[in-house]
XYZ file of C-alpha atoms in Angstrom:
692
model
C 104.782 71.994 27.422
C 102.588 69.130 28.587
C 101.067 69.292 32.035
C 101.890 66.332 34.259
C 98.203 66.106 35.156
C 97.557 64.837 31.622
C 99.317 61.518 32.213
C 97.544 58.840 30.264
C 96.327 55.453 31.318
C 95.876 52.226 29.397
C 93.527 49.288 29.750
C 91.042 51.665 31.373
C 93.266 52.190 34.428
C 92.795 55.895 35.174
C 94.514 57.949 37.811
C 94.208 61.421 39.255
C 97.180 63.721 39.482
C 97.600 66.456 42.070
C 100.503 68.708 41.234
C 102.147 71.028 43.712
C 103.295 74.454 42.627
C 107.082 74.430 42.494
C 109.234 77.408 41.616
C 111.760 75.295 39.743
C 110.933 75.227 36.040
C 110.747 71.809 34.452
C 111.237 70.583 30.919
C 108.636 68.345 29.352
C 109.925 64.912 28.498
C 107.659 64.884 25.469
C 110.238 67.119 23.812
C 112.951 64.480 24.241
C 113.165 61.883 21.415
C 112.145 58.432 22.588
C 115.203 56.927 20.944
C 117.476 58.939 23.218
C 120.270 56.505 24.146
C 120.876 58.253 27.473
C 119.677 56.832 30.772
C 117.203 58.346 33.200
C 116.933 58.151 36.942
C 113.415 57.763 38.301
C 113.143 58.587 42.001
C 109.862 57.413 43.495
C 108.480 57.858 46.984
C 105.675 55.433 47.743
C 103.545 57.468 50.146
C 100.436 55.594 51.158
C 97.273 53.822 50.088
C 93.666 54.728 50.808
C 90.497 52.605 50.948
C 92.197 49.488 49.609
C 90.248 46.294 49.021
C 89.750 43.804 51.867
C 91.047 40.351 50.948
C 91.232 38.570 54.325
C 88.391 37.041 56.284
C 88.732 39.638 59.034
C 87.814 42.444 56.620
C 91.409 43.683 56.286
C 94.447 43.057 54.081
C 98.235 42.856 54.377
C 99.131 45.053 51.370
C 102.444 45.484 49.630
C 103.314 47.135 46.304
C 105.362 46.005 43.310
C 106.844 48.294 40.648
C 107.539 46.732 37.253
C 109.157 48.068 34.094
C 109.327 45.951 30.970
C 107.976 42.934 32.808
C 110.770 43.012 35.381
C 110.159 43.702 39.042
C 112.317 46.658 40.081
C 110.931 47.351 43.551
C 108.864 45.664 46.233
C 107.649 47.501 49.308
C 107.436 46.213 52.835
C 104.228 44.553 54.013
C 101.806 46.600 56.125
C 99.800 44.144 58.161
C 96.042 44.384 58.698
C 95.570 47.856 57.217
C 93.420 49.196 54.360
C 95.009 52.664 54.609
C 98.713 51.746 54.769
C 101.505 54.293 55.049
C 104.786 53.189 53.461
C 106.926 56.306 52.913
C 109.475 54.199 51.041
C 111.871 55.492 48.416
C 113.055 53.714 45.275
C 115.707 54.769 42.775
C 115.297 53.164 39.343
C 117.500 53.536 36.264
C 115.520 53.583 33.018
C 117.074 52.859 29.602
C 114.239 54.405 27.639
C 110.843 55.860 28.404
C 108.631 53.781 26.142
C 107.945 51.235 28.866
C 105.467 52.513 31.470
C 105.885 51.928 35.182
C 103.344 49.355 36.335
C 102.161 49.484 39.930
C 100.552 46.340 41.335
C 99.181 45.883 44.847
C 98.891 42.474 46.527
C 97.570 41.090 49.789
C 100.293 39.003 51.421
C 99.292 35.469 52.446
C 102.249 33.563 53.871
C 102.419 30.008 52.571
C 99.603 30.686 50.100
C 99.270 32.598 46.844
C 99.081 36.349 47.402
C 95.772 37.985 46.437
C 95.654 40.643 43.715
C 94.331 44.006 45.002
C 94.525 46.161 41.881
C 96.943 47.814 39.469
C 97.658 51.049 37.626
C 100.445 52.450 35.509
C 102.456 55.625 35.012
C 103.359 56.826 31.497
C 106.960 58.011 31.825
C 106.923 59.882 28.510
C 104.532 62.419 29.996
C 106.622 63.253 33.075
C 108.458 66.575 33.211
C 112.203 66.355 33.715
C 113.742 67.578 36.961
C 110.371 68.415 38.477
C 108.868 66.691 41.551
C 105.301 65.555 40.951
C 102.682 64.132 43.291
C 100.608 61.440 41.628
C 97.419 59.701 42.760
C 96.738 56.370 41.029
C 93.322 54.743 40.993
C 93.630 50.962 41.318
C 91.593 48.791 38.966
C 91.167 45.118 38.178
C 91.078 44.550 34.375
C 88.642 41.667 34.882
C 86.287 43.772 37.038
C 86.729 47.385 35.844
C 83.716 48.631 37.823
C 85.108 47.600 41.216
C 86.481 50.365 43.459
C 89.865 49.115 44.732
C 91.202 52.310 46.310
C 94.074 54.641 45.434
C 97.870 54.780 45.760
C 99.749 58.061 46.321
C 103.264 58.567 44.922
C 105.829 61.334 44.509
C 108.052 61.029 41.439
C 110.904 62.928 39.818
C 112.580 62.014 36.511
C 116.122 63.237 35.834
C 118.572 62.523 32.982
C 121.445 60.323 34.099
C 124.898 61.101 32.765
C 127.671 58.526 32.792
C 127.565 54.769 32.750
C 127.858 53.936 36.431
C 125.859 54.795 39.504
C 127.049 54.733 43.052
C 124.147 52.825 44.480
C 125.097 50.267 47.057
C 122.774 47.324 47.146
C 121.688 44.793 49.675
C 120.768 41.423 48.282
C 117.719 39.680 49.616
C 117.421 36.301 47.947
C 114.001 34.852 47.573
C 115.047 31.227 47.393
C 112.408 29.193 45.675
C 112.822 25.920 43.861
C 114.168 27.857 40.935
C 117.541 29.385 41.688
C 116.535 32.867 40.572
C 116.716 35.760 42.951
C 115.711 39.361 43.016
C 117.673 42.338 44.268
C 116.568 45.478 45.995
C 118.704 48.574 46.211
C 119.391 51.006 48.988
C 121.072 54.333 48.301
C 123.749 55.190 50.810
C 123.586 58.666 52.287
C 126.411 60.865 51.115
C 126.365 62.558 54.509
C 127.564 59.444 56.318
C 130.981 57.910 56.043
C 129.588 54.483 56.793
C 126.209 52.895 56.421
C 124.927 50.264 58.825
C 122.553 48.223 56.725
C 120.662 46.426 59.455
C 119.744 47.778 62.845
C 119.704 44.630 64.938
C 119.664 40.852 65.162
C 116.626 38.713 65.969
C 117.816 35.448 67.528
C 115.127 32.740 67.399
C 115.184 29.310 69.005
C 112.430 26.942 67.904
C 111.969 24.704 70.946
C 108.984 22.447 70.415
C 105.420 21.971 69.252
C 102.573 20.809 71.441
C 99.398 18.946 70.489
C 99.680 19.656 66.765
C 96.927 18.609 64.417
C 97.127 15.062 63.025
C 97.262 15.242 59.225
C 98.160 11.638 58.278
C 95.962 8.552 58.268
C 97.999 7.044 61.121
C 96.862 9.842 63.466
C 100.280 11.558 63.384
C 102.106 14.210 61.359
C 105.602 14.897 60.014
C 105.765 18.564 61.058
C 108.176 21.312 60.081
C 107.974 25.088 60.498
C 108.601 27.992 58.113
C 109.611 31.447 59.335
C 109.583 34.667 57.340
C 110.656 38.193 58.257
C 110.421 40.433 55.208
C 112.458 38.691 52.518
C 114.332 36.488 54.980
C 113.222 32.884 55.286
C 114.062 29.854 57.413
C 112.768 26.293 57.263
C 113.169 23.901 60.197
C 114.023 20.230 59.931
C 111.230 17.669 59.585
C 110.280 15.672 62.684
C 108.743 12.360 61.553
C 105.607 10.811 63.070
C 104.890 13.040 66.047
C 102.362 15.584 67.295
C 104.763 16.933 69.950
C 107.988 17.591 68.012
C 111.209 18.662 69.727
C 113.218 20.807 67.307
C 115.765 22.690 69.445
C 116.941 24.797 66.451
C 118.494 28.250 66.653
C 118.894 30.818 63.852
C 119.155 34.590 63.371
C 117.313 37.127 61.232
C 118.505 40.641 60.422
C 116.300 43.453 61.689
C 116.103 46.290 59.156
C 113.284 48.376 60.615
C 113.609 50.578 63.687
C 110.129 49.602 64.883
C 110.723 45.875 64.526
C 108.537 43.923 62.145
C 106.258 40.909 61.954
C 107.577 37.342 61.845
C 105.167 35.092 59.953
C 105.237 31.484 61.132
C 103.494 28.537 59.482
C 103.523 24.856 60.444
C 103.309 22.160 57.768
C 103.034 18.380 57.521
C 105.517 16.834 55.073
C 103.952 14.552 52.469
C 106.160 12.822 49.909
C 104.841 12.963 46.380
C 102.079 15.492 47.014
C 101.529 18.958 48.386
C 102.373 19.384 52.064
C 99.429 19.824 54.442
C 98.916 23.125 56.238
C 98.783 22.699 60.050
C 98.444 26.281 61.273
C 99.948 29.747 61.428
C 100.886 32.444 63.931
C 102.812 35.722 64.106
C 105.303 37.481 66.356
C 105.166 41.269 66.550
C 108.757 42.294 67.300
C 107.756 45.867 68.147
C 106.036 44.526 71.281
C 109.213 42.841 72.594
C 111.847 44.582 74.696
C 115.451 44.482 73.490
C 118.448 42.735 75.035
C 116.128 40.263 76.755
C 115.117 36.680 75.934
C 111.364 36.142 75.636
C 109.738 32.734 75.923
C 106.656 32.666 73.682
C 103.936 30.028 73.554
C 102.039 30.745 70.359
C 98.600 29.347 69.573
C 98.333 28.192 65.971
C 95.501 29.879 64.094
C 93.490 27.996 61.468
C 94.659 24.780 63.118
C 95.467 23.147 66.443
C 98.346 23.185 68.909
C 101.083 25.523 70.121
C 104.643 26.427 69.167
C 107.212 27.323 71.847
C 109.917 29.837 70.870
C 112.696 31.834 72.477
C 113.129 35.266 70.843
C 115.918 37.745 71.624
C 116.407 41.184 70.035
C 119.945 42.536 70.221
C 121.784 45.521 68.804
C 123.519 44.876 65.501
C 127.181 44.062 65.283
C 129.158 46.430 63.082
C 128.419 45.606 59.460
C 129.105 48.434 57.051
C 129.969 49.558 53.543
C 132.194 52.503 52.746
C 134.444 53.877 50.043
C 138.066 52.828 49.802
C 139.147 56.168 51.268
C 137.279 55.322 54.487
C 139.207 52.435 56.045
C 138.731 51.356 59.658
C 142.084 49.625 59.977
C 144.039 52.537 58.504
C 142.580 54.843 61.128
C 145.060 54.389 63.987
C 142.539 55.048 66.730
C 139.937 52.693 65.275
C 142.531 49.989 64.726
C 143.679 50.195 68.344
C 140.076 49.901 69.530
C 139.520 46.811 67.347
C 142.751 45.184 68.543
C 141.798 45.926 72.143
C 138.323 44.422 71.626
C 139.850 41.093 70.553
C 142.875 41.048 72.844
C 143.609 37.911 74.954
C 142.587 39.835 78.090
C 138.946 40.013 76.914
C 138.362 36.281 76.577
C 135.050 36.115 78.415
C 133.569 39.373 77.089
C 130.828 38.566 74.552
C 131.881 35.061 73.506
C 129.820 35.303 70.317
C 131.961 38.193 69.030
C 135.001 36.254 67.832
C 136.656 38.700 65.466
C 136.590 41.468 62.875
C 136.747 41.108 59.083
C 137.480 43.873 56.592
C 137.179 43.174 52.859
C 138.352 45.620 50.203
C 136.731 44.842 46.848
C 139.020 46.741 44.518
C 138.415 45.663 40.935
C 138.030 42.786 38.493
C 139.703 42.153 35.164
C 138.901 40.115 32.077
C 135.336 39.216 33.032
C 133.054 37.169 30.845
C 130.896 39.118 28.370
C 127.286 38.372 29.282
C 125.476 40.867 27.042
C 125.013 40.788 23.279
C 127.064 43.978 23.059
C 130.161 42.086 24.218
C 130.085 43.822 27.587
C 128.711 43.120 31.066
C 127.143 45.156 33.872
C 128.998 43.581 36.812
C 128.302 43.929 40.501
C 129.875 42.007 43.346
C 128.241 40.092 46.221
C 130.195 39.613 49.462
C 128.866 36.889 51.793
C 129.901 35.703 55.244
C 127.502 33.028 56.488
C 124.103 34.770 56.449
C 125.492 38.305 56.089
C 125.257 39.451 52.477
C 126.232 42.832 50.984
C 126.612 44.155 47.438
C 128.643 46.716 45.582
C 127.174 49.116 43.057
C 126.872 48.104 39.394
C 129.457 49.277 36.873
C 127.756 49.382 33.489
C 129.170 48.166 30.179
C 132.566 47.181 31.512
C 134.619 43.966 31.620
C 137.254 45.533 33.912
C 135.142 47.188 36.628
C 136.536 49.124 39.577
C 134.390 49.129 42.721
C 136.815 50.351 45.412
C 134.502 49.457 48.286
C 135.296 48.402 51.860
C 133.016 45.944 53.694
C 133.283 45.155 57.394
C 131.762 42.188 59.222
C 131.840 40.794 62.721
C 133.065 37.218 62.837
C 131.007 34.741 64.829
C 132.978 31.675 63.722
C 136.610 31.839 62.580
C 136.010 28.696 60.488
C 133.548 30.557 58.267
C 134.208 30.947 54.553
C 134.090 34.307 52.792
C 132.311 34.028 49.430
C 132.704 36.710 46.775
C 130.533 36.347 43.680
C 130.378 38.510 40.548
C 127.078 38.840 38.665
C 125.947 40.619 35.538
C 122.901 42.824 36.135
C 120.067 42.368 33.648
C 117.022 44.606 33.702
C 114.653 42.167 32.047
C 115.630 38.939 33.827
C 117.573 37.531 36.756
C 121.257 38.337 37.131
C 123.788 36.218 35.232
C 126.573 34.430 37.105
C 130.095 35.543 36.092
C 132.338 33.915 38.697
C 132.924 33.151 42.348
C 135.669 32.578 44.916
C 135.468 30.986 48.374
C 138.137 31.977 50.910
C 138.381 30.366 54.390
C 139.071 33.069 56.974
C 141.956 31.097 58.449
C 143.769 31.088 55.083
C 143.748 34.881 54.718
C 147.017 36.819 54.768
C 146.329 40.226 56.275
C 146.917 43.379 54.264
C 147.940 41.623 51.052
C 146.239 42.614 47.801
C 145.727 39.420 45.821
C 144.277 38.496 42.453
C 141.842 35.608 42.862
C 140.920 33.575 39.797
C 137.141 33.346 39.505
C 135.624 29.863 39.562
C 132.406 28.280 38.309
C 129.269 27.905 40.450
C 130.415 24.560 41.875
C 133.895 26.011 42.634
C 135.452 23.045 40.857
C 137.211 24.843 38.020
C 138.168 28.278 36.693
C 136.017 30.634 34.698
C 136.990 33.827 32.927
C 138.376 36.752 34.920
C 140.126 37.612 38.175
C 139.073 39.760 41.109
C 141.401 41.834 43.273
C 140.740 41.748 47.005
C 142.546 42.906 50.115
C 141.348 41.221 53.310
C 142.189 41.664 56.987
C 141.123 39.350 59.807
C 141.530 40.124 63.519
C 140.253 37.563 66.010
C 140.616 36.233 69.544
C 142.121 32.725 69.348
C 140.635 31.539 72.661
C 137.114 32.661 71.726
C 137.555 31.044 68.317
C 138.613 27.756 69.950
C 135.629 27.729 72.315
C 133.279 28.563 69.432
C 134.562 25.473 67.606
C 132.871 23.220 70.180
C 129.329 24.547 69.689
C 127.017 23.942 66.692
C 127.949 25.560 63.413
C 125.703 28.298 62.045
C 123.628 27.010 59.138
C 123.015 29.073 56.025
C 119.245 29.285 55.987
C 118.950 30.543 52.430
C 120.760 27.733 50.682
C 119.020 25.882 47.905
C 117.771 22.412 48.659
C 119.876 19.593 47.266
C 118.576 18.148 44.036
C 119.098 14.746 42.509
C 122.222 14.717 40.344
C 123.636 11.674 38.615
C 127.170 13.077 38.743
C 126.857 14.080 42.410
C 125.423 10.696 43.377
C 128.304 8.897 41.609
C 130.888 11.201 43.194
C 129.488 10.624 46.688
C 129.460 6.859 46.092
C 133.133 6.936 45.046
C 134.002 9.032 48.129
C 132.136 6.576 50.337
C 133.888 3.630 48.685
C 137.250 5.294 49.269
C 136.523 5.672 52.995
C 135.395 2.051 53.270
C 138.516 0.856 51.448
C 140.678 2.634 54.024
C 138.991 0.561 56.745
C 139.318 -2.625 54.661
C 143.023 -2.032 54.022
C 143.551 -1.367 57.717
C 141.836 -4.692 58.507
C 144.067 -6.501 55.975
C 147.126 -4.904 57.562
C 146.119 -6.054 61.033
C 145.352 -9.545 59.724
C 148.757 -9.775 58.030
C 150.399 -9.206 61.400
C 148.936 -12.477 62.631
C 149.846 -14.378 59.435
C 153.573 -13.653 60.010
C 154.026 -12.305 56.484
C 156.544 -9.907 58.021
C 158.189 -11.389 61.190
C 159.371 -8.032 62.640
C 155.927 -6.481 62.211
C 154.194 -9.536 63.653
C 156.569 -9.601 66.628
C 155.791 -5.932 67.356
C 152.083 -6.665 67.054
C 152.441 -9.612 69.458
C 154.053 -7.357 72.082
C 151.305 -4.699 71.970
C 148.315 -6.858 71.039
C 146.941 -6.954 74.575
C 146.946 -3.149 74.795
C 145.393 -2.856 71.352
C 142.534 -5.178 72.205
C 141.243 -2.675 74.754
C 141.005 0.111 72.208
C 139.988 -1.917 69.148
C 136.411 -0.807 68.952
C 135.793 -0.634 65.265
C 133.311 1.932 64.189
C 130.795 0.601 61.789
C 130.614 3.989 59.960
C 126.953 4.914 60.103
C 123.742 3.033 60.019
C 122.043 2.994 56.687
C 119.274 5.402 57.682
C 116.899 3.760 55.278
C 114.508 6.315 53.939
C 110.908 5.868 54.934
C 108.979 3.816 52.430
C 106.273 6.069 51.215
C 104.388 3.441 49.188
C 103.542 3.916 45.567
C 101.561 7.181 45.787
C 103.061 9.464 43.209
C 106.016 7.098 43.050
C 108.109 9.242 40.726
C 108.404 11.995 43.333
C 108.841 9.489 46.138
C 111.660 7.683 44.317
C 113.345 10.996 43.586
C 113.130 11.967 47.261
C 114.662 8.635 48.306
C 117.491 9.080 45.794
C 118.211 12.577 47.117
C 118.245 11.177 50.680
C 120.694 8.422 49.663
C 122.821 11.000 47.874
C 122.918 13.184 50.995
C 123.647 10.245 53.321
C 126.560 9.145 51.128
C 127.862 12.710 51.262
C 127.539 12.867 55.063
C 129.293 9.548 55.652
C 132.053 10.249 53.140
C 132.565 13.758 54.554
C 132.772 12.334 58.081
C 135.623 10.004 57.095
C 137.404 12.687 55.071
C 137.215 15.173 57.930
C 138.843 12.696 60.314
C 141.602 12.115 57.757
C 142.097 15.850 57.154
C 142.387 16.496 60.891
C 145.462 14.258 60.995
C 146.689 15.583 57.628
C 146.981 19.117 59.048
C 144.724 20.459 56.306
C 143.714 23.238 58.731
C 146.665 23.725 61.134
C 144.546 25.720 63.624
C 142.179 22.763 64.102
C 144.982 20.196 64.254
C 146.792 22.224 66.928
C 143.520 22.623 68.790
C 143.054 18.842 68.773
C 146.607 18.318 70.093
C 146.127 20.885 72.871
C 142.809 19.277 73.845
C 144.411 15.812 73.963
C 147.310 17.115 76.060
C 144.928 18.785 78.528
C 142.843 15.611 78.719
C 145.995 13.550 79.334
C 147.058 15.820 82.204
C 143.568 15.607 83.713
C 143.622 11.806 83.491
C 147.050 11.751 85.151
C 145.952 14.008 88.019
C 142.355 12.839 88.560
C 141.163 9.223 88.723
C 139.002 8.153 85.784
C 136.012 7.253 87.994
C 135.752 10.851 89.229
C 135.873 12.181 85.667
C 133.116 9.754 84.609
C 131.083 10.762 87.679
C 131.347 14.495 86.912
C 130.558 13.864 83.226
C 127.507 11.797 84.123
C 126.176 14.369 86.591
C 126.616 17.123 83.995
C 124.904 15.047 81.307
C 121.905 14.021 83.378
C 121.307 17.438 84.963
C 121.740 19.467 81.777
C 118.009 19.499 81.031
C 117.246 20.552 84.611
C 119.755 23.393 84.572
C 118.926 24.598 81.064
C 115.658 23.082 79.827
C 115.778 24.850 76.462
C 119.438 24.204 75.683
C 120.211 22.925 72.192
C 121.698 19.438 72.281
C 125.119 19.096 70.721
C 128.114 16.801 70.493
C 131.401 18.667 70.903
C 133.373 16.136 68.852
C 130.952 16.323 65.913
C 130.889 20.119 66.174
C 134.696 20.107 65.969
C 134.679 17.803 62.930
C 132.061 19.969 61.200
C 134.712 22.719 60.992
C 137.245 20.455 59.255
C 136.782 20.651 55.460
C 135.984 17.522 53.483
C 137.967 16.664 50.343
C 135.299 18.323 48.189
C 135.546 21.518 50.230
C 139.346 21.443 50.069
C 139.079 21.537 46.270
C 136.476 24.311 46.416
C 138.636 26.444 48.712
C 141.851 25.797 46.799
C 143.245 29.006 45.368
C 143.994 28.875 41.648
C 147.135 30.533 40.352
C 146.386 33.623 38.260
C 147.977 34.407 34.938
C 151.224 36.332 35.632
C 150.030 39.000 33.201
C 147.302 39.903 35.703
C 149.837 40.908 38.356
C 149.243 44.531 39.418
C 152.956 45.011 39.978
C 153.858 43.825 36.483
C 151.148 45.990 34.988
C 152.498 49.060 36.764
C 155.989 48.186 35.531
C 154.735 47.873 31.960
C 152.976 51.221 32.242
C 156.198 52.847 33.408
C 158.027 51.204 30.547
């Protein structure tokens, strides 16, 4: 039997092992053939680091640790700021196919907006670990280029156990690291078997970026085109760009999830946008959430370090709404008492209680059938991602199966009834990013409560079917009045979406959509003109009778101004031209979507919104009948001009545009359209066949 203290190192990366005396007898893994096809579970507790290398100018570092097996990152720790003796106490559960590949441990110093600094590495030879025996390991960090440098030590506790069966009940939380490539990484969290439900984040951090003051001029004209990046753990947000100003007014609001009890550090960097070259760094600052009291809005004026100027923020920490994962046997809505409490929470009598809490969503992810084979073995390792705006949860992975059963229940709080539930199936790959298998997008207002349905999976663009169906059962409970009021405030933006890229097909499609909207206006003009040419006497006579009334309302909208992109000159013209083309592509999409949304409002594409528009018009008509127009204009003007005095940090919005933003465009109508499944996939027919 080999002693675990004799673990080997390669590339001259030694480590010291301190083993505790444990009464449980272990079996040496050296006795197990390396070709053993079974899987192993490696449970690691990352304890702490000691005497790590200083990489920052202040003589400290912001260390975090990566675990890699076979070149793939399988774990990344949280960042401990300004500490050379960090304490993590984080646990990771890793499934290992075979034990030939060692576990590489790499430590980095986190530099937001810049390349992280390497702080040392070591590795753990898994073939020398004893099975079923906890072991404390001390790893000495080394730099292969400078083997004589003392970079400190990392302390771990590990236990290796054989894993029987092909599936593991590990529920995962996806944290996408959206870069210019569309790859993402996943981190897993094991749910406690002692709890019926698991709340995956502990709170919400609501941030409003108000303004910047006296920022540093980075352009030759003495101005800048500033934008701001925020990061909390793996969550990121990028503000819009404010052109040619040193005192930008952003007025943007967004939310981060708070996973740590003690809070966390929000890293903030300000940048100057430069087309065709690397953006200029303006400055950085941080917000320590542990120093802020909860359920209270804090106004922060932050001095930018390594630069000039200030940023003004509003930060509010609130308790988390109920977001949970549980097994199918644990169902909130089937529990009579819980269901009554939920119905009471969203009853019409509680209209003005927490206006942001619009409703409750429960999603049962039951199973999938006939999935695409993504592996060379003709199988897949599917897991399912459930997304509602910026809330994102995962099921466990079912290995080597094209007909997986998950039987999981997800619950979300609804902040906007016009949100779209997205369910995506991926194939897990250990040596590269996950493969896309299929996706469905389901508007909450189209859901039929309590009905188990088979949804045909679509491609990434949601324009056509792909292989497989997924069985879901969804329930939505909401307060209609709260939902209506929420329609008139700005829509929540998904802050982890990929940036639009130049696409020939997309540009052509947007041009055709734009042309279609313009042709509607042209045909309407021809129709009006024909009334005056007496091509149809009855129609012209009717037009003659009402022409005077029509003249008062005939203010033709010139659809939008061209918004010509700024001419950046010929510096790195390839990138500049590409940026202009992307801007034109996006403008065509915005203008075409605007026209299509107006059309779809009158087409009753979303009955809830069409009824809401009718009710609003009826109320406005009654008000006009009862109150003279001059008084209405007076009240509107007073409200408009005193808004900044009453609420200086309020986010500007246009209620009509906010309403139209909830109406789907023609492209979204196609994306949300439910495809008819093959009748052979019906669960009822399958049961009948089984009985037969």
